[in-house]
PDB file of C-alpha atoms in Angstrom:
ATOM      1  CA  UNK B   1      87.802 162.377 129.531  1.00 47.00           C
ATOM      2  CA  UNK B   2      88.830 159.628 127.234  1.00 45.00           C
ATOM      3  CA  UNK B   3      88.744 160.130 123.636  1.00 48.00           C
ATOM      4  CA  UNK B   4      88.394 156.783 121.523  1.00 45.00           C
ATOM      5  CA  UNK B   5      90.548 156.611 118.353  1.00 44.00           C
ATOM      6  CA  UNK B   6      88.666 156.588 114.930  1.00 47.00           C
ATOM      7  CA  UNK B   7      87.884 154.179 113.153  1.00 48.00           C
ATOM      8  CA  UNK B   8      91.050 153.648 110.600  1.00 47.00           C
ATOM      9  CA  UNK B   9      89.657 152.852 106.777  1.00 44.00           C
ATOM     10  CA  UNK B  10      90.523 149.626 105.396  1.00 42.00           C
ATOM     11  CA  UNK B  11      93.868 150.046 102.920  1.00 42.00           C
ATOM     12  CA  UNK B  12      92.202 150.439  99.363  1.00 46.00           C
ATOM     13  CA  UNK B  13      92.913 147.784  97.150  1.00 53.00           C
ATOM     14  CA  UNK B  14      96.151 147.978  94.820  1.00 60.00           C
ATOM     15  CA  UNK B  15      95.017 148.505  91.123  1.00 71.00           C
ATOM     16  CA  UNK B  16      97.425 145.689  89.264  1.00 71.00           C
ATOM     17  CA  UNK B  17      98.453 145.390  85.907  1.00 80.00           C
ATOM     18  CA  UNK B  18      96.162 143.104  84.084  1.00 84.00           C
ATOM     19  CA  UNK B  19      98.826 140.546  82.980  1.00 85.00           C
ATOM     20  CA  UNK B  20      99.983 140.568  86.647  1.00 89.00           C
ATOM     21  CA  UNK B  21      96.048 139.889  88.238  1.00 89.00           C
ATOM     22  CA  UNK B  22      95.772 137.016  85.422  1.00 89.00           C
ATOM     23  CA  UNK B  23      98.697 135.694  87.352  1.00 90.00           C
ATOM     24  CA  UNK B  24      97.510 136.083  90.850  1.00 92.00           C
ATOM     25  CA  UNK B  25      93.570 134.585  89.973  1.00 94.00           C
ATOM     26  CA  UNK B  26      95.642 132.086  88.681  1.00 92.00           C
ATOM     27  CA  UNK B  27      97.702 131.117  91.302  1.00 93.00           C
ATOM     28  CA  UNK B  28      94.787 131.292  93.806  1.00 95.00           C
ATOM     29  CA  UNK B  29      92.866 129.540  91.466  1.00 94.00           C
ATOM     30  CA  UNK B  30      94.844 126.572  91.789  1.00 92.00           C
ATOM     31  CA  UNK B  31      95.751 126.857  95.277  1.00 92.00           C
ATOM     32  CA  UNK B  32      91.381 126.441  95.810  1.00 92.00           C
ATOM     33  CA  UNK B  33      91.371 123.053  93.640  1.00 90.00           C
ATOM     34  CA  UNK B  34      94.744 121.885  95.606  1.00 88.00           C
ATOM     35  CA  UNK B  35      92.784 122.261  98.794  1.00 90.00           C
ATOM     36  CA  UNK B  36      89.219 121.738  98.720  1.00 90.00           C
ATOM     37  CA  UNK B  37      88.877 120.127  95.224  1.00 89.00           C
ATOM     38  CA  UNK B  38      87.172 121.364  91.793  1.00 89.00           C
ATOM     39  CA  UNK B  39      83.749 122.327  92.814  1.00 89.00           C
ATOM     40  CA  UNK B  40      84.910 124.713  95.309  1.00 90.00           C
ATOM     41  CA  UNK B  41      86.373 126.542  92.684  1.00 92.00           C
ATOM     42  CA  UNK B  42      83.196 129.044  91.011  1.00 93.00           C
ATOM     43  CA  UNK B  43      83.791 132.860  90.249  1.00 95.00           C
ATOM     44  CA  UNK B  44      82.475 134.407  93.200  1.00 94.00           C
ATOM     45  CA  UNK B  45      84.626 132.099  95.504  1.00 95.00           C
ATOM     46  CA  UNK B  46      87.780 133.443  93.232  1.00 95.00           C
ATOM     47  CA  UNK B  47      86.739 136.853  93.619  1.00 95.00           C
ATOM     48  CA  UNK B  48      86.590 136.445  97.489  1.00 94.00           C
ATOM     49  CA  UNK B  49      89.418 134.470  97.727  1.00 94.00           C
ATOM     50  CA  UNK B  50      91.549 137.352  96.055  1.00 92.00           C
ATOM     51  CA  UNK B  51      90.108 140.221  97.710  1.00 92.00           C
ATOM     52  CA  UNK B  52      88.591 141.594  94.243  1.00 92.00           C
ATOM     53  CA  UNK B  53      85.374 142.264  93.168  1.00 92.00           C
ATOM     54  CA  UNK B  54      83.225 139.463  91.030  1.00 93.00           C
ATOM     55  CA  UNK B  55      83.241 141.912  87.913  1.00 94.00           C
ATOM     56  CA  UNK B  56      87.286 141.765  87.840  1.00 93.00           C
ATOM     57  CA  UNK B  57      87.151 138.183  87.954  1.00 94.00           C
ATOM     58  CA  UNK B  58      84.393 137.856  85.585  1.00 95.00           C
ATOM     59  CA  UNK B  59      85.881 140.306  82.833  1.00 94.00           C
ATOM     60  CA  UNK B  60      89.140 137.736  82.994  1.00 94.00           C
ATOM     61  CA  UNK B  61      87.604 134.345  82.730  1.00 93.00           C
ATOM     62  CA  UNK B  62      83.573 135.121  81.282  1.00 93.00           C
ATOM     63  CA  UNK B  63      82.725 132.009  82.381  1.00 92.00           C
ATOM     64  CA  UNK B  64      83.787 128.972  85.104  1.00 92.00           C
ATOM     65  CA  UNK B  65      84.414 126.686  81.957  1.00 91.00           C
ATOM     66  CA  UNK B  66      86.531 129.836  80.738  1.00 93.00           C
ATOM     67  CA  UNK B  67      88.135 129.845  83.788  1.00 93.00           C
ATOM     68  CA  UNK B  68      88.967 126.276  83.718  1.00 92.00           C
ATOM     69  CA  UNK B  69      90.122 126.084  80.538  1.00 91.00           C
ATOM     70  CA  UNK B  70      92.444 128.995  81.621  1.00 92.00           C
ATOM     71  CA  UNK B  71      93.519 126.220  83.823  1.00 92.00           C
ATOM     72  CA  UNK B  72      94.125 123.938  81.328  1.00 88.00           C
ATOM     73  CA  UNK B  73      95.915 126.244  78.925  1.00 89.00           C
ATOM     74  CA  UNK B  74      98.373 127.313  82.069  1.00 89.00           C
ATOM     75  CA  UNK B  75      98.964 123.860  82.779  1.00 86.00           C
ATOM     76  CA  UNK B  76      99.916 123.160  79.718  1.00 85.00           C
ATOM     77  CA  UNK B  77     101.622 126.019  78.534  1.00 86.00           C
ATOM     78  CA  UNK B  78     103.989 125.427  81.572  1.00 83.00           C
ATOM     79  CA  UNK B  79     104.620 121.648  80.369  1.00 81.00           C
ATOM     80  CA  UNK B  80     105.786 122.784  77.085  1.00 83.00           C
ATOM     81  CA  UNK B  81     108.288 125.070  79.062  1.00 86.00           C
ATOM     82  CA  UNK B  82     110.049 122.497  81.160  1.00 82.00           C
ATOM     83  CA  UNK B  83     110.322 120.666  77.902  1.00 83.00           C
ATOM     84  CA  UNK B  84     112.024 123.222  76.133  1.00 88.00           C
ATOM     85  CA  UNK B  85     113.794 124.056  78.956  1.00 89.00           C
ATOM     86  CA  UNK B  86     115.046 120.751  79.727  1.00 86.00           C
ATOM     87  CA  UNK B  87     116.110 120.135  76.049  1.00 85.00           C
ATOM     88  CA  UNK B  88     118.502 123.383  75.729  1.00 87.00           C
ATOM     89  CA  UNK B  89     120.035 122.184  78.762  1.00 89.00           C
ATOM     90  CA  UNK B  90     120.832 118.376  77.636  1.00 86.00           C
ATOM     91  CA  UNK B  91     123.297 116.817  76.297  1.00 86.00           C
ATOM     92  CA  UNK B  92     123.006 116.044  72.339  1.00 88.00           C
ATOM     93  CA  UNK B  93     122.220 112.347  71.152  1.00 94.00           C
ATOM     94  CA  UNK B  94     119.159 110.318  71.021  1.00 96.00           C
ATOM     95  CA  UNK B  95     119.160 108.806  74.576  1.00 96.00           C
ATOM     96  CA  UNK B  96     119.739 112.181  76.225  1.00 94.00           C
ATOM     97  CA  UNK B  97     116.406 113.602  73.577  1.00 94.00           C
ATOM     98  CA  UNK B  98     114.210 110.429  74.853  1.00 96.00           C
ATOM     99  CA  UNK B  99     115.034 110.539  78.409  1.00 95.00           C
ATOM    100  CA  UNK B 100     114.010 114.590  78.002  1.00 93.00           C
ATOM    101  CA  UNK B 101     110.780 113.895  76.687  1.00 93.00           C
ATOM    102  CA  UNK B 102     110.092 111.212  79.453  1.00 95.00           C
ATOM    103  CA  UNK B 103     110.956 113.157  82.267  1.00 93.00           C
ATOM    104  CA  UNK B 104     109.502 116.283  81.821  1.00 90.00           C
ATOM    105  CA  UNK B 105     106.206 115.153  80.741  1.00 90.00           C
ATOM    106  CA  UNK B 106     106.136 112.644  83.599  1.00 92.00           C
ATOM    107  CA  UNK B 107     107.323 115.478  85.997  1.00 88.00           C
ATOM    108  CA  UNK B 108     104.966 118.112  84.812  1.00 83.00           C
ATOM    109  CA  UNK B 109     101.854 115.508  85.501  1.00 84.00           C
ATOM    110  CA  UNK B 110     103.252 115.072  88.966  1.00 86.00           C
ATOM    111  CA  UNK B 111     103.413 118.775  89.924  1.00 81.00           C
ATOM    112  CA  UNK B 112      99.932 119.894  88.967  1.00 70.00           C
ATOM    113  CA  UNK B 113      98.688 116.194  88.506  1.00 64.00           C
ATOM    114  CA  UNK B 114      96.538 115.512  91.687  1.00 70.00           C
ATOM    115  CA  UNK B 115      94.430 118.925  90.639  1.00 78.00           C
ATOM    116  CA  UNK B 116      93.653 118.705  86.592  1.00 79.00           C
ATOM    117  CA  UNK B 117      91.598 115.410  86.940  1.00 77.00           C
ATOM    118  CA  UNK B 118      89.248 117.286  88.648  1.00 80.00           C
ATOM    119  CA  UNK B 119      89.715 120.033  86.429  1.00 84.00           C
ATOM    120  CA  UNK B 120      89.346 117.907  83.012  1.00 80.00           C
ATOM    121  CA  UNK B 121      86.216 115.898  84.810  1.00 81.00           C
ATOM    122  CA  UNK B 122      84.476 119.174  85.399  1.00 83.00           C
ATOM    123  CA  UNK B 123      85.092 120.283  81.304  1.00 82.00           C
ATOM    124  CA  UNK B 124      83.953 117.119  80.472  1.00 80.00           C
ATOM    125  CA  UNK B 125      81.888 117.585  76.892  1.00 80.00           C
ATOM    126  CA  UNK B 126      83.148 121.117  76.569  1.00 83.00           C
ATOM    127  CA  UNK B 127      83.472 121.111  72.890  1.00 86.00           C
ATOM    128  CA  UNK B 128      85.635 124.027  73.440  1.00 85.00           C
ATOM    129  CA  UNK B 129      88.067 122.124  75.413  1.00 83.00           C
ATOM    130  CA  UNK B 130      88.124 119.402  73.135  1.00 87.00           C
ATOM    131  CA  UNK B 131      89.482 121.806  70.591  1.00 88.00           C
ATOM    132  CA  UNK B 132      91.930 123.501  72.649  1.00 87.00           C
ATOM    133  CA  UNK B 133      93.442 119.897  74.003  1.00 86.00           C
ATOM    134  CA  UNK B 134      93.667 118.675  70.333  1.00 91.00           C
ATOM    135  CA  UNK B 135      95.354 121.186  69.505  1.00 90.00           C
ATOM    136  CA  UNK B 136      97.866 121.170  72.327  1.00 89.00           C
ATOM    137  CA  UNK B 137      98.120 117.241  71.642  1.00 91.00           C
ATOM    138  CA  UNK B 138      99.371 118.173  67.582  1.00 94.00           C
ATOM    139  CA  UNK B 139     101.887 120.835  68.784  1.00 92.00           C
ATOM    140  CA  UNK B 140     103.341 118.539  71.400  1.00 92.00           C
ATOM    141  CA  UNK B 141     103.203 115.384  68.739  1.00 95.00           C
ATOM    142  CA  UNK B 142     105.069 117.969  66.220  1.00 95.00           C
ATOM    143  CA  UNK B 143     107.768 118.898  69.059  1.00 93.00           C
ATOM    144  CA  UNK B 144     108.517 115.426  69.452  1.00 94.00           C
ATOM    145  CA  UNK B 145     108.724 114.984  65.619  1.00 95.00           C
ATOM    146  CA  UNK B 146     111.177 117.489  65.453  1.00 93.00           C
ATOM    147  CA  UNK B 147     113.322 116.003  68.325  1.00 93.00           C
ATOM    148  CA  UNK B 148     113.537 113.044  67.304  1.00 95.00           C
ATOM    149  CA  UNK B 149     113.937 113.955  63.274  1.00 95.00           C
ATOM    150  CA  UNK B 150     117.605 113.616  63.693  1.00 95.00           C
ATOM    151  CA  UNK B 151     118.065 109.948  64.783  1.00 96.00           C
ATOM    152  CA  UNK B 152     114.866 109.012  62.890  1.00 95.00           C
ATOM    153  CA  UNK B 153     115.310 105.857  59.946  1.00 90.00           C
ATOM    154  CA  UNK B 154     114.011 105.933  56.321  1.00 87.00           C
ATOM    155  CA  UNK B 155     110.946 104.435  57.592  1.00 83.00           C
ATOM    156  CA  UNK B 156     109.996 107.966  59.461  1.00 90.00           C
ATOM    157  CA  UNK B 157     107.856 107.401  62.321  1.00 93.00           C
ATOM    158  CA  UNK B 158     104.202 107.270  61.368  1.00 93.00           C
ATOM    159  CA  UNK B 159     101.432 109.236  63.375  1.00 94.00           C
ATOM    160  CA  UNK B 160     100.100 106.423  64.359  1.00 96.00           C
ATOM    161  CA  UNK B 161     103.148 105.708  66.634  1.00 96.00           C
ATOM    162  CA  UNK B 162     103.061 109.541  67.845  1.00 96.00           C
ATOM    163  CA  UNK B 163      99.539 108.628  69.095  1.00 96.00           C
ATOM    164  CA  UNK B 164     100.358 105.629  71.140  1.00 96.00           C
ATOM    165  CA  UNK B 165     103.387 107.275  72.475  1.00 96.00           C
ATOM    166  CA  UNK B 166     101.142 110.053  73.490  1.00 95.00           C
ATOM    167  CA  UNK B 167      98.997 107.723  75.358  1.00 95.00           C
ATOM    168  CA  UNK B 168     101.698 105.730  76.990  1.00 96.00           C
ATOM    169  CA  UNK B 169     102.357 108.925  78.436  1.00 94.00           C
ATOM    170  CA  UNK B 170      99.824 109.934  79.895  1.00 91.00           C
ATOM    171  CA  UNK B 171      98.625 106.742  81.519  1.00 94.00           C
ATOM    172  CA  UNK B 172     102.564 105.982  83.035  1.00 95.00           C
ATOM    173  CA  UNK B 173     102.242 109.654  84.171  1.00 91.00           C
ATOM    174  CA  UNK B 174      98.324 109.129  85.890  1.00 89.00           C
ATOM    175  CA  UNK B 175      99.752 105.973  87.328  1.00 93.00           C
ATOM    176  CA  UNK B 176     102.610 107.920  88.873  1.00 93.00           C
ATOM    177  CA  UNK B 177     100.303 110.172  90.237  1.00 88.00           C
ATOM    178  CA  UNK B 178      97.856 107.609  91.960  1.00 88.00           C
ATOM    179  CA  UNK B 179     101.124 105.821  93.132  1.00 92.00           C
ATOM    180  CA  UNK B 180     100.888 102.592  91.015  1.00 96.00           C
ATOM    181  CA  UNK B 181     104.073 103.026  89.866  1.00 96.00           C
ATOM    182  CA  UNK B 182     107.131 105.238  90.665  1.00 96.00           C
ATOM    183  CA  UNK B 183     107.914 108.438  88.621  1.00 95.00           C
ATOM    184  CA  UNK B 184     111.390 106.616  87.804  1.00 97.00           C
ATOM    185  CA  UNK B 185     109.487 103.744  86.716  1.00 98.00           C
ATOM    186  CA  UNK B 186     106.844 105.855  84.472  1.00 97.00           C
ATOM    187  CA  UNK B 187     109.784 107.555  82.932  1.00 97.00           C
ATOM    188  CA  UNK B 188     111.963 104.276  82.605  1.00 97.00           C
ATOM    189  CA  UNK B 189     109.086 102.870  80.477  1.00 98.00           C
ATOM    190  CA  UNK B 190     107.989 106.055  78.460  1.00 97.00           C
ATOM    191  CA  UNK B 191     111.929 106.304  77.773  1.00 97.00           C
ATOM    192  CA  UNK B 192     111.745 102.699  76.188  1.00 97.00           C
ATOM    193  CA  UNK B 193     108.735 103.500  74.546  1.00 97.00           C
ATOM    194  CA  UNK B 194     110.290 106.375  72.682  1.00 97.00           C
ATOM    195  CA  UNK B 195     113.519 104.491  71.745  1.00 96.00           C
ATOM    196  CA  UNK B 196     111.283 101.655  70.009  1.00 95.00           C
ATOM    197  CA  UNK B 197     109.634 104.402  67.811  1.00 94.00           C
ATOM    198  CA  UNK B 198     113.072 105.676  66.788  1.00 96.00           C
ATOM    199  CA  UNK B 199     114.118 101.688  66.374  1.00 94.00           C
ATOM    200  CA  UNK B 200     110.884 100.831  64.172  1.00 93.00           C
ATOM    201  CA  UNK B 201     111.634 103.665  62.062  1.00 93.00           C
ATOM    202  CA  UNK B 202     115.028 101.810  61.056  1.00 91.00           C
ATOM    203  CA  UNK B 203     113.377  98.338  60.932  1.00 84.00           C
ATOM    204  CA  UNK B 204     114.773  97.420  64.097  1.00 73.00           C
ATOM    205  CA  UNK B 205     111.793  95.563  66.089  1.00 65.00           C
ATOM    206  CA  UNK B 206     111.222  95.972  69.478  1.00 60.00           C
ATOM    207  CA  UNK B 207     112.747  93.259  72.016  1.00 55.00           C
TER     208      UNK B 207
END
């Protein structure tokens, strides 16, 4: 007589840390907006996607605006980290600060750039985004102040100038991204950009 084997119970899930389950909603998060685009991405979907439960991923994120702004803040949080990464490893002098803050703005567009469009268009009119971008746009205006204090003129560099360079940057860097120009050719011309803020500040017009 044969005897059939029983039924084995699914493995139970791992409890994880909850710095360490932020990370991996995160990571899934993104990997859902990579592949099948923004509105795919909605709390239950997360939760399934992860092999949690919809409370987990609701006591993380509240909302799917909170979730996206989670987005957001990542993103960004990791663009200020290649900066500061890439400045401690370069060489001192003004070219070698300007050529920093060109590339690794340009390069951090390009890695997550084809997924926070989608992200940004579905915050669109979140007044809480609005305040968290502002405020991400002053601390990166400030680093850049600080960079370039040292080669700076009597004339300073007014905030004005901060603001345009700000928006150079991120139209070279959405260009980049939709292939209207090369990344060498957005950070060519957001280098430039820089240098004629630094030159303006000395009285030195732009050519």
């Amino acid at each position: 007589m044969s005897t059939s084997s029983p039924e084995r119970d699914p493995p139970p899930r791992r409890r994880l840390p909850r710095e360490e389950r932020q990370r991996q909603l995160m990571h899934v998060a993104w990997r859902l907006v990579r592949e099948e685009g923004t509105d795919a991405l909605t709390l239950g979907r997360l939760a399934e996607e992860a092999g949690i439960t919809k409370p987990v991923v609701y006591d993380h994120f509240g909302t799917r605006n909170g979730l996206l702004i989670a987005l957001y803040q990542d993103y960004d949080a990791r663009q200020a980290a290649l900066m500061d990464a890439a400045i401690q490893a370069s060489a001192p002098g003004l070219d070698a600060t300007a050529g920093v803050i060109a590339c690794s703005y340009v390069a951090c567009v390009l890695t997550q750039g084809r997924e926070m469009p989608g992200v940004l268009a579905a915050l669109a009119g979140s007044a809480e985004l609005e305040k968290i971008k502002r405020a991400y746009q002053m601390a990166f205006i400030a680093k850049c102040r600080g960079l370039l204090a040292p080669f700076t003129g009597p004339r300073g560099i007014a905030p004005a100038a901060f603001w345009a360079m700000l928006g150079a940057a991120d139209a070279l860097s959405d260009a980049a991204v939709k292939g209207d120009v090369t990344a060498e050719e957005a950070e060519g011309e957001l280098f430039r950009t820089i240098l004629a803020l630094v030159g303006r500040s000395h009285g030195i017009a732009a050519s």
